[in-house]
mmCIF file of C-alpha atoms and ligand atoms in Angstrom:
data_model
loop_
_atom_site.group_PDB
_atom_site.id
_atom_site.type_symbol
_atom_site.label_atom_id
_atom_site.label_comp_id
_atom_site.label_asym_id
_atom_site.label_seq_id
_atom_site.Cartn_x
_atom_site.Cartn_y
_atom_site.Cartn_z
ATOM 1 C CA MET X 754 65.467 127.092 93.463
ATOM 2 C CA PRO X 755 63.950 124.658 90.898
ATOM 3 C CA ALA X 756 64.162 121.004 91.844
ATOM 4 C CA ASN X 757 65.122 119.787 88.302
ATOM 5 C CA LEU X 758 63.907 116.274 89.006
ATOM 6 C CA THR X 759 65.316 113.614 86.674
ATOM 7 C CA PRO X 760 63.157 111.230 84.569
ATOM 8 C CA GLU X 761 64.528 108.387 86.721
ATOM 9 C CA TYR X 762 63.204 110.098 89.856
ATOM 10 C CA LYS X 763 59.825 110.794 88.284
ATOM 11 C CA ALA X 764 59.466 107.155 87.179
ATOM 12 C CA ALA X 765 60.276 105.959 90.712
ATOM 13 C CA GLU X 766 57.664 108.345 92.109
ATOM 14 C CA VAL X 767 54.976 106.979 89.768
ATOM 15 C CA GLU X 768 55.944 103.461 90.850
ATOM 16 C CA TYR X 769 55.753 104.539 94.504
ATOM 17 C CA ARG X 770 52.190 105.826 94.111
ATOM 18 C CA GLN X 771 51.141 102.523 92.583
ATOM 19 C CA ALA X 772 52.973 100.341 95.115
ATOM 20 C CA LYS X 773 50.604 98.370 97.351
ATOM 21 C CA ASP X 774 52.681 96.801 100.129
ATOM 22 C CA PRO X 775 55.201 98.444 102.478
ATOM 23 C CA GLN X 776 58.240 96.512 101.128
ATOM 24 C CA ALA X 777 57.534 97.748 97.575
ATOM 25 C CA LYS X 778 56.958 101.298 98.829
ATOM 26 C CA ILE X 779 60.290 101.210 100.682
ATOM 27 C CA ALA X 780 62.087 100.024 97.530
ATOM 28 C CA CYS X 781 60.551 102.896 95.506
ATOM 29 C CA LEU X 782 61.410 105.512 98.135
ATOM 30 C CA GLU X 783 64.996 104.241 98.175
ATOM 31 C CA LYS X 784 65.136 104.581 94.387
ATOM 32 C CA MET X 785 63.727 108.122 94.648
ATOM 33 C CA LEU X 786 66.316 109.024 97.272
ATOM 34 C CA SER X 787 69.200 107.793 95.154
ATOM 35 C CA ALA X 788 67.872 109.461 91.959
ATOM 36 C CA ILE X 789 67.000 112.841 93.452
ATOM 37 C CA PRO X 790 69.443 115.614 92.471
ATOM 38 C CA LYS X 791 71.324 116.582 95.631
ATOM 39 C CA HIS X 792 71.147 120.378 95.971
ATOM 40 C CA LYS X 793 69.486 123.056 98.142
ATOM 41 C CA GLY X 794 66.327 123.091 96.021
ATOM 42 C CA THR X 795 65.531 119.447 96.884
ATOM 43 C CA GLU X 796 66.517 119.442 100.568
ATOM 44 C CA LYS X 797 62.902 119.597 101.799
ATOM 45 C CA LEU X 798 61.844 116.822 99.447
ATOM 46 C CA GLN X 799 64.808 114.651 100.492
ATOM 47 C CA ALA X 800 63.883 115.108 104.160
ATOM 48 C CA ASP X 801 60.281 114.219 103.365
ATOM 49 C CA ILE X 802 61.317 110.985 101.592
ATOM 50 C CA LYS X 803 63.531 110.049 104.552
ATOM 51 C CA THR X 804 60.655 110.611 107.002
ATOM 52 C CA ARG X 805 58.324 108.430 104.918
ATOM 53 C CA LEU X 806 61.020 105.734 104.709
ATOM 54 C CA LYS X 807 61.569 105.772 108.447
ATOM 55 C CA ARG X 808 57.836 105.508 109.174
ATOM 56 C CA LEU X 809 57.408 102.563 106.807
ATOM 57 C CA ARG X 810 60.462 100.747 108.146
ATOM 58 C CA ASP X 811 59.403 101.292 111.756
ATOM 59 C CA ASN X 812 55.926 99.922 111.018
ATOM 60 C CA LEU X 813 57.357 96.898 109.294
ATOM 61 C CA LEU X 814 59.647 96.227 112.190
ATOM 62 C CA ARG X 815 56.871 96.561 114.780
ATOM 63 C CA LYS X 816 54.955 93.883 112.877
ATOM 64 C CA THR X 817 57.895 91.518 112.712
ATOM 65 C CA SER X 818 58.963 92.035 116.334
ATOM 66 C CA LYS X 819 55.498 91.021 117.543
ATOM 67 C CA LYS X 820 56.210 87.623 116.036
ATOM 68 C CA GLY X 821 59.435 87.443 118.034
ATOM 69 C CA PHE X 822 61.623 88.427 115.118
ATOM 70 C CA SER X 823 65.349 88.008 115.653
ATOM 71 C CA ILE X 824 68.314 87.463 113.393
ATOM 72 C CA LYS X 825 71.443 85.541 114.253
ATOM 73 C CA VAL X 826 74.379 84.334 112.228
ATOM 74 C CA GLU X 827 75.717 80.943 113.243
ATOM 75 C CA LYS X 828 79.469 81.101 113.719
ATOM 76 C CA GLU X 829 81.607 79.166 111.259
ATOM 77 C CA GLY X 830 85.363 79.008 110.753
ATOM 78 C CA THR X 831 88.064 80.351 113.036
ATOM 79 C CA ALA X 832 86.484 83.706 113.865
ATOM 80 C CA GLN X 833 83.368 85.703 113.049
ATOM 81 C CA VAL X 834 84.118 89.206 111.818
ATOM 82 C CA ALA X 835 81.292 91.761 111.552
ATOM 83 C CA LEU X 836 81.383 94.425 108.829
ATOM 84 C CA VAL X 837 80.542 97.763 110.409
ATOM 85 C CA GLY X 838 80.087 101.082 108.638
ATOM 86 C CA ALA X 839 78.001 103.933 107.275
ATOM 87 C CA PRO X 840 75.651 103.500 104.278
ATOM 88 C CA ASN X 841 77.410 103.100 100.917
ATOM 89 C CA ALA X 842 80.849 102.688 102.558
ATOM 90 C CA GLY X 843 81.775 99.613 100.492
ATOM 91 C CA LYS X 844 81.068 96.798 102.999
ATOM 92 C CA SER X 845 79.166 94.535 100.596
ATOM 93 C CA ALA X 846 81.649 95.035 97.757
ATOM 94 C CA LEU X 847 84.484 93.987 100.077
ATOM 95 C CA VAL X 848 82.701 90.823 101.260
ATOM 96 C CA GLU X 849 81.790 90.005 97.654
ATOM 97 C CA VAL X 850 85.376 90.161 96.358
ATOM 98 C CA THR X 851 87.087 88.472 99.303
ATOM 99 C CA THR X 852 84.679 85.595 100.020
ATOM 100 C CA ASN X 853 82.403 83.077 98.324
ATOM 101 C CA ALA X 854 79.300 85.113 99.290
ATOM 102 C CA ARG X 855 77.078 86.955 96.819
ATOM 103 C CA THR X 856 76.110 90.250 98.458
ATOM 104 C CA GLU X 857 73.918 93.151 97.434
ATOM 105 C CA THR X 858 76.215 95.938 96.249
ATOM 106 C CA ALA X 859 74.515 99.071 94.960
ATOM 107 C CA ASP X 860 75.210 102.721 94.271
ATOM 108 C CA HIS X 861 72.491 103.802 96.687
ATOM 109 C CA PRO X 862 72.608 103.619 100.499
ATOM 110 C CA PHE X 863 70.769 100.947 102.535
ATOM 111 C CA ALA X 864 71.307 98.339 99.817
ATOM 112 C CA THR X 865 71.978 95.594 102.353
ATOM 113 C CA ARG X 866 68.959 94.542 104.419
ATOM 114 C CA SER X 867 69.996 91.202 105.908
ATOM 115 C CA PRO X 868 73.258 89.720 107.202
ATOM 116 C CA ILE X 869 75.241 87.844 104.558
ATOM 117 C CA PRO X 870 78.099 85.640 105.774
ATOM 118 C CA GLY X 871 81.013 84.640 103.533
ATOM 119 C CA MET X 872 84.201 82.694 104.201
ATOM 120 C CA LEU X 873 87.600 84.342 103.665
ATOM 121 C CA GLN X 874 90.434 81.851 103.202
ATOM 122 C CA PHE X 875 93.717 82.681 104.916
ATOM 123 C CA GLU X 876 96.416 79.997 104.575
ATOM 124 C CA ASN X 877 94.968 76.973 106.440
ATOM 125 C CA LEU X 878 92.197 78.971 108.170
ATOM 126 C CA GLN X 879 88.835 80.442 107.229
ATOM 127 C CA PHE X 880 87.341 83.607 108.687
ATOM 128 C CA GLN X 881 83.630 84.286 108.513
ATOM 129 C CA LEU X 882 82.972 87.850 107.322
ATOM 130 C CA VAL X 883 79.406 89.005 107.962
ATOM 131 C CA ASP X 884 78.103 91.738 105.673
ATOM 132 C CA LEU X 885 75.570 93.887 107.533
ATOM 133 C CA PRO X 886 73.145 96.723 106.862
ATOM 134 C CA PRO X 887 74.617 100.140 107.596
ATOM 135 C CA ILE X 888 74.903 102.071 110.855
ATOM 136 C CA SER X 889 73.099 105.369 110.400
ATOM 137 C CA GLU X 890 71.023 107.959 112.309
ATOM 138 C CA GLU X 891 68.566 107.778 109.455
ATOM 139 C CA TYR X 892 67.778 104.145 110.086
ATOM 140 C CA LEU X 893 69.315 101.258 111.980
ATOM 141 C CA GLU X 894 68.048 97.678 111.877
ATOM 142 C CA PRO X 895 67.806 96.869 115.597
ATOM 143 C CA TRP X 896 69.372 93.411 115.309
ATOM 144 C CA VAL X 897 72.539 94.744 113.628
ATOM 145 C CA THR X 898 74.116 95.772 116.911
ATOM 146 C CA ASP X 899 73.277 92.354 118.425
ATOM 147 C CA ILE X 900 75.269 90.689 115.648
ATOM 148 C CA ILE X 901 78.183 93.090 116.163
ATOM 149 C CA ARG X 902 78.146 92.415 119.924
ATOM 150 C CA ASN X 903 78.228 88.683 119.319
ATOM 151 C CA ALA X 904 81.030 88.723 116.711
ATOM 152 C CA ASP X 905 84.644 87.994 117.650
ATOM 153 C CA THR X 906 86.066 91.084 115.966
ATOM 154 C CA SER X 907 84.994 93.688 113.413
ATOM 155 C CA LEU X 908 86.057 95.533 110.286
ATOM 156 C CA TRP X 909 85.004 99.168 110.284
ATOM 157 C CA VAL X 910 84.683 100.046 106.602
ATOM 158 C CA VAL X 911 85.009 103.759 105.822
ATOM 159 C CA ASP X 912 84.651 105.264 102.335
ATOM 160 C CA ALA X 913 88.001 107.072 102.048
ATOM 161 C CA SER X 914 86.790 108.969 98.953
ATOM 162 C CA ASP X 915 83.932 110.615 100.876
ATOM 163 C CA PRO X 916 84.571 114.344 101.483
ATOM 164 C CA ASP X 917 82.259 114.050 104.501
ATOM 165 C CA ILE X 918 84.432 111.346 106.107
ATOM 166 C CA ALA X 919 84.769 112.956 109.566
ATOM 167 C CA SER X 920 81.043 113.263 110.215
ATOM 168 C CA LYS X 921 80.394 109.696 108.925
ATOM 169 C CA VAL X 922 83.007 108.286 111.305
ATOM 170 C CA GLN X 923 81.617 110.292 114.207
ATOM 171 C CA GLU X 924 78.047 109.242 113.433
ATOM 172 C CA VAL X 925 78.903 105.515 113.455
ATOM 173 C CA SER X 926 80.950 105.837 116.603
ATOM 174 C CA HIS X 927 78.188 107.825 118.365
ATOM 175 C CA ILE X 928 75.431 105.326 117.489
ATOM 176 C CA LEU X 929 77.528 102.384 118.665
ATOM 177 C CA GLU X 930 78.351 104.208 121.880
ATOM 178 C CA GLN X 931 74.619 104.652 122.542
ATOM 179 C CA LYS X 932 74.251 100.896 122.027
ATOM 180 C CA LYS X 933 77.110 100.267 124.459
ATOM 181 C CA ILE X 934 79.573 99.016 121.856
ATOM 182 C CA LYS X 935 83.106 100.354 121.659
ATOM 183 C CA LEU X 936 85.362 99.543 118.734
ATOM 184 C CA ILE X 937 88.902 99.207 120.044
ATOM 185 C CA GLY X 938 92.306 98.581 118.500
ATOM 186 C CA ALA X 939 93.938 95.164 118.080
ATOM 187 C CA LYS X 940 96.412 95.746 120.876
ATOM 188 C CA THR X 941 94.058 97.318 123.409
ATOM 189 C CA PRO X 942 93.694 94.933 126.353
ATOM 190 C CA LEU X 943 90.194 93.623 127.133
ATOM 191 C CA SER X 944 89.284 94.013 130.762
ATOM 192 C CA LYS X 945 88.529 90.784 132.628
ATOM 193 C CA ALA X 946 86.106 92.505 135.039
ATOM 194 C CA TYR X 947 82.400 92.858 134.219
ATOM 195 C CA ASP X 948 81.891 95.652 131.723
ATOM 196 C CA PRO X 949 78.462 96.742 130.431
ATOM 197 C CA VAL X 950 80.181 98.069 127.309
ATOM 198 C CA ARG X 951 81.057 95.437 124.712
ATOM 199 C CA ARG X 952 84.585 96.191 123.512
ATOM 200 C CA ILE X 953 85.337 94.639 120.179
ATOM 201 C CA ARG X 954 88.724 94.545 118.501
ATOM 202 C CA THR X 955 88.479 96.356 115.192
ATOM 203 C CA LEU X 956 90.477 97.002 112.058
ATOM 204 C CA VAL X 957 89.627 100.156 110.098
ATOM 205 C CA ILE X 958 89.395 99.649 106.334
ATOM 206 C CA ALA X 959 90.013 102.733 104.196
ATOM 207 C CA ALA X 960 87.796 101.620 101.295
ATOM 208 C CA LYS X 961 87.620 102.723 97.625
ATOM 209 C CA MET X 962 91.359 103.502 97.437
ATOM 210 C CA ASP X 963 91.189 103.364 93.616
ATOM 211 C CA ASP X 964 89.375 106.736 93.765
ATOM 212 C CA PRO X 965 91.848 109.640 93.386
ATOM 213 C CA GLN X 966 90.128 111.517 96.268
ATOM 214 C CA ALA X 967 90.715 108.604 98.654
ATOM 215 C CA LYS X 968 94.297 109.596 99.510
ATOM 216 C CA HIS X 969 92.970 112.571 101.497
ATOM 217 C CA GLY X 970 90.541 110.307 103.349
ATOM 218 C CA LEU X 971 93.303 107.815 104.107
ATOM 219 C CA ALA X 972 95.479 110.580 105.574
ATOM 220 C CA TRP X 973 92.545 111.733 107.708
ATOM 221 C CA LEU X 974 91.828 108.190 108.938
ATOM 222 C CA ARG X 975 95.476 107.550 109.842
ATOM 223 C CA ASN X 976 95.670 110.802 111.725
ATOM 224 C CA PHE X 977 92.395 110.109 113.544
ATOM 225 C CA PHE X 978 92.760 106.403 114.394
ATOM 226 C CA GLU X 979 96.443 105.492 114.539
ATOM 227 C CA PRO X 980 98.245 104.260 116.530
ATOM 228 C CA GLU X 981 95.331 102.883 118.623
ATOM 229 C CA LYS X 982 93.584 101.244 115.646
ATOM 230 C CA SER X 983 95.298 100.116 112.440
ATOM 231 C CA VAL X 984 94.050 101.461 109.129
ATOM 232 C CA LEU X 985 94.254 99.184 106.079
ATOM 233 C CA PRO X 986 93.808 100.857 102.676
ATOM 234 C CA LEU X 987 91.923 98.647 100.166
ATOM 235 C CA SER X 988 90.000 98.756 96.933
ATOM 236 C CA ALA X 989 87.352 96.227 96.005
ATOM 237 C CA PHE X 990 88.136 96.882 92.343
ATOM 238 C CA GLY X 991 91.229 96.244 90.212
ATOM 239 C CA ASP X 992 93.908 93.710 91.035
ATOM 240 C CA THR X 993 94.077 94.263 94.781
ATOM 241 C CA ASP X 994 96.037 91.686 96.802
ATOM 242 C CA PHE X 995 93.690 90.641 99.609
ATOM 243 C CA SER X 996 96.120 88.288 101.370
ATOM 244 C CA ILE X 997 97.093 91.224 103.587
ATOM 245 C CA LEU X 998 93.468 91.386 104.767
ATOM 246 C CA GLY X 999 93.591 87.740 105.893
ATOM 247 C CA ARG X 1000 96.889 88.304 107.697
ATOM 248 C CA THR X 1001 95.584 91.431 109.446
ATOM 249 C CA ILE X 1002 92.365 89.663 110.532
ATOM 250 C CA PHE X 1003 94.544 86.828 111.842
ATOM 251 C CA ASP X 1004 96.539 89.303 113.977
ATOM 252 C CA LEU X 1005 93.371 91.121 115.060
ATOM 253 C CA ASN X 1006 91.926 87.905 116.489
ATOM 254 C CA HIS X 1007 95.016 87.152 118.609
ATOM 255 C CA ILE X 1008 95.137 83.554 117.460
ATOM 256 C CA ILE X 1009 97.940 81.061 117.036
ATOM 257 C CA ARG X 1010 97.987 77.761 115.147
ATOM 258 C CA VAL X 1011 99.511 74.712 116.766
ATOM 259 C CA PHE X 1012 100.004 71.331 115.081
ATOM 260 C CA SER X 1013 99.769 67.925 116.658
ATOM 261 C CA LYS X 1014 102.302 65.202 115.914
ATOM 262 C CA THR X 1015 102.304 61.518 116.802
ATOM 263 C CA PRO X 1016 105.746 60.020 117.595
ATOM 264 C CA GLY X 1017 107.622 58.954 114.483
ATOM 265 C CA LYS X 1018 105.154 60.667 112.106
ATOM 266 C CA GLN X 1019 104.895 63.984 110.274
ATOM 267 C CA PRO X 1020 102.489 66.611 111.695
ATOM 268 C CA ASP X 1021 99.227 67.248 109.856
ATOM 269 C CA PHE X 1022 99.686 70.822 108.619
ATOM 270 C CA SER X 1023 96.247 70.983 107.042
ATOM 271 C CA ARG X 1024 94.534 70.722 110.463
ATOM 272 C CA PRO X 1025 95.742 73.419 112.821
ATOM 273 C CA PHE X 1026 94.482 73.612 116.401
ATOM 274 C CA VAL X 1027 93.517 77.223 117.022
ATOM 275 C CA LEU X 1028 94.408 78.808 120.352
ATOM 276 C CA GLN X 1029 94.336 82.335 121.723
ATOM 277 C CA ARG X 1030 97.661 84.108 122.115
ATOM 278 C CA GLY X 1031 98.931 83.529 125.666
ATOM 279 C CA GLU X 1032 97.436 80.022 125.939
ATOM 280 C CA CYS X 1033 99.738 77.199 126.943
ATOM 281 C CA LEU X 1034 100.476 73.534 126.396
ATOM 282 C CA ILE X 1035 97.660 72.241 128.581
ATOM 283 C CA ASP X 1036 95.085 74.334 126.655
ATOM 284 C CA PHE X 1037 96.339 72.657 123.496
ATOM 285 C CA ALA X 1038 96.185 69.190 125.105
ATOM 286 C CA ARG X 1039 92.543 69.864 126.094
ATOM 287 C CA GLN X 1040 91.658 70.476 122.453
ATOM 288 C CA VAL X 1041 93.422 67.339 121.196
ATOM 289 C CA HIS X 1042 91.770 64.970 123.680
ATOM 290 C CA LYS X 1043 90.649 65.167 127.312
ATOM 291 C CA ASP X 1044 92.733 62.053 128.088
ATOM 292 C CA PHE X 1045 95.891 64.055 127.408
ATOM 293 C CA VAL X 1046 94.960 66.433 130.230
ATOM 294 C CA ALA X 1047 94.136 63.743 132.776
ATOM 295 C CA GLN X 1048 97.051 61.458 131.906
ATOM 296 C CA PHE X 1049 99.618 64.034 130.791
ATOM 297 C CA ARG X 1050 103.231 62.936 131.295
ATOM 298 C CA TYR X 1051 105.272 65.210 129.044
ATOM 299 C CA ALA X 1052 105.397 66.819 125.605
ATOM 300 C CA ARG X 1053 108.002 67.649 123.014
ATOM 301 C CA ILE X 1054 108.016 70.813 120.935
ATOM 302 C CA TRP X 1055 109.337 71.863 117.542
ATOM 303 C CA GLY X 1056 109.037 75.631 117.142
ATOM 304 C CA VAL X 1057 110.649 79.034 117.268
ATOM 305 C CA SER X 1058 111.147 79.399 121.022
ATOM 306 C CA LYS X 1059 112.821 76.042 121.835
ATOM 307 C CA PHE X 1060 115.306 73.634 120.289
ATOM 308 C CA ASP X 1061 113.798 70.798 118.249
ATOM 309 C CA GLY X 1062 112.252 68.048 120.321
ATOM 310 C CA GLN X 1063 112.770 69.856 123.636
ATOM 311 C CA ARG X 1064 110.604 68.660 126.536
ATOM 312 C CA ILE X 1065 108.162 71.268 127.810
ATOM 313 C CA GLN X 1066 105.845 71.660 130.794
ATOM 314 C CA ARG X 1067 102.074 72.100 131.084
ATOM 315 C CA ASP X 1068 102.326 75.866 131.544
ATOM 316 C CA GLN X 1069 104.620 76.453 128.553
ATOM 317 C CA GLU X 1070 103.150 79.323 126.487
ATOM 318 C CA LEU X 1071 102.850 78.354 122.805
ATOM 319 C CA ASN X 1072 103.568 80.283 119.601
ATOM 320 C CA ASP X 1073 102.042 80.306 116.125
ATOM 321 C CA GLY X 1074 103.396 77.377 114.119
ATOM 322 C CA ASP X 1075 104.536 75.247 117.073
ATOM 323 C CA ILE X 1076 104.433 71.470 116.593
ATOM 324 C CA ILE X 1077 103.660 69.402 119.684
ATOM 325 C CA GLU X 1078 104.075 65.707 120.430
ATOM 326 C CA LEU X 1079 101.961 64.763 123.454
ATOM 327 C CA HIS X 1080 102.861 61.791 125.677
ATOM 328 C CA LYS X 1081 100.618 60.192 128.279
HETATM 329 N N1 LIG Q 1392 85.531 103.100 93.262
HETATM 330 C C1 LIG Q 1392 85.113 102.193 94.142
HETATM 331 N N2 LIG Q 1392 83.803 102.065 94.391
HETATM 332 C C2 LIG Q 1392 83.420 101.136 95.290
HETATM 333 C C3 LIG Q 1392 84.355 100.289 95.971
HETATM 334 N N3 LIG Q 1392 83.673 99.490 96.810
HETATM 335 C C4 LIG Q 1392 82.369 99.801 96.647
HETATM 336 N N4 LIG Q 1392 82.217 100.786 95.735
HETATM 337 C C5 LIG Q 1392 80.951 101.373 95.262
HETATM 338 O O1 LIG Q 1392 80.325 102.035 96.356
HETATM 339 C C6 LIG Q 1392 78.914 101.822 96.313
HETATM 340 C C7 LIG Q 1392 78.461 101.210 97.609
HETATM 341 O O2 LIG Q 1392 79.056 99.942 97.756
HETATM 342 P P1 LIG Q 1392 78.437 98.845 98.726
HETATM 343 O O3 LIG Q 1392 79.439 97.769 98.831
HETATM 344 O O4 LIG Q 1392 77.062 98.487 98.292
HETATM 345 O O5 LIG Q 1392 78.350 99.676 100.088
HETATM 346 P P2 LIG Q 1392 77.739 99.202 101.485
HETATM 347 O O6 LIG Q 1392 78.628 99.736 102.556
HETATM 348 O O7 LIG Q 1392 77.519 97.743 101.489
HETATM 349 O O8 LIG Q 1392 76.349 99.971 101.494
HETATM 350 P P3 LIG Q 1392 75.023 99.647 102.384
HETATM 351 O O9 LIG Q 1392 74.616 98.262 102.101
HETATM 352 O O10 LIG Q 1392 74.061 100.673 101.966
HETATM 353 O O11 LIG Q 1392 75.436 99.848 103.801
HETATM 354 C C8 LIG Q 1392 78.650 100.936 95.086
HETATM 355 O O12 LIG Q 1392 78.299 101.766 94.006
HETATM 356 C C9 LIG Q 1392 79.986 100.276 94.829
HETATM 357 O O13 LIG Q 1392 80.179 99.937 93.479
HETATM 358 C C10 LIG Q 1392 85.749 100.462 95.661
HETATM 359 O O14 LIG Q 1392 86.649 99.786 96.209
HETATM 360 N N5 LIG Q 1392 86.062 101.415 94.747
HETATM 361 MG MG1 LIG Q 1393 75.839 96.685 101.764
#
């Protein structure tokens, strides 16, 4: 079968032959891979480009790791949320439209090469979304799984318009399993005992919902993941309302916001104290000031579970939105 190579492919190939350093060669091979017509006649050539890409990337990595290369993203905001997914799934586009970050979005796979954090505003909180390179058998940056392990929770972005959705989902899940990472649902309990597998609470994003094909992918995702993991359909384009994303990330992270009040004054609603669900009054007091723990006498609460101003004890479990007046 003739290959019918496009002028764009041929130009990239000329550029590749002239490229001197490995980074430039990688960029050209990526261009060739995205421009090559995808049919039986080019399968061998596609495989050959992928092999060359892998060799170059491996060499580059060996060089950098000798120098003790490692990548970390400092945590900022209420929670760090890693973007996980196959190449071209729509991770960067989502971070770009929901945060202040400028990411690298492209119509070819492996566009993202380094982690890019961006802050997503949700009411009086900010979540740090971290855009990452893709998870793929073809190539996986070794530090990507370290960042996922270290994050508080993750968003698993799946291209719902992809006819090959099942194998992409299985590939990501399989690679993470090999790296001892398991993406679990928001409600799945985390075991307190030592566990060599890092379990990370995850929300599945059915991406590219503006594509007419995506409804089939969404149905497949719901059938495959729910009820254990929630699936949130989204599009990075058009007039999508992203407030639901903030709310869902809030729920995923099991957090509550509690406000401090000094007697006779109004609480400061712009400065919530962030606690984990299940934490109680004394955990809140510890965050406000250590003196409140040592010299605690009593506290009053304004919230959903008690009547206004009711006295509560140290072990009183708190709820989102509670207002507390500490007395020592
Ligand atoms: N129709 C549609 N296209 C999208 C959407 N989000 C992303 N895309 C397109 O999908 C392609 C890949 O998007 P990216 O955001 O770069 O994907 P990625 O997951 O970051 O890809 P890698 O960095 O390779 O892992 C680009 O051509 C985007 O324009 C969407 O919501 N709708
Ligand atoms: Mg990307």
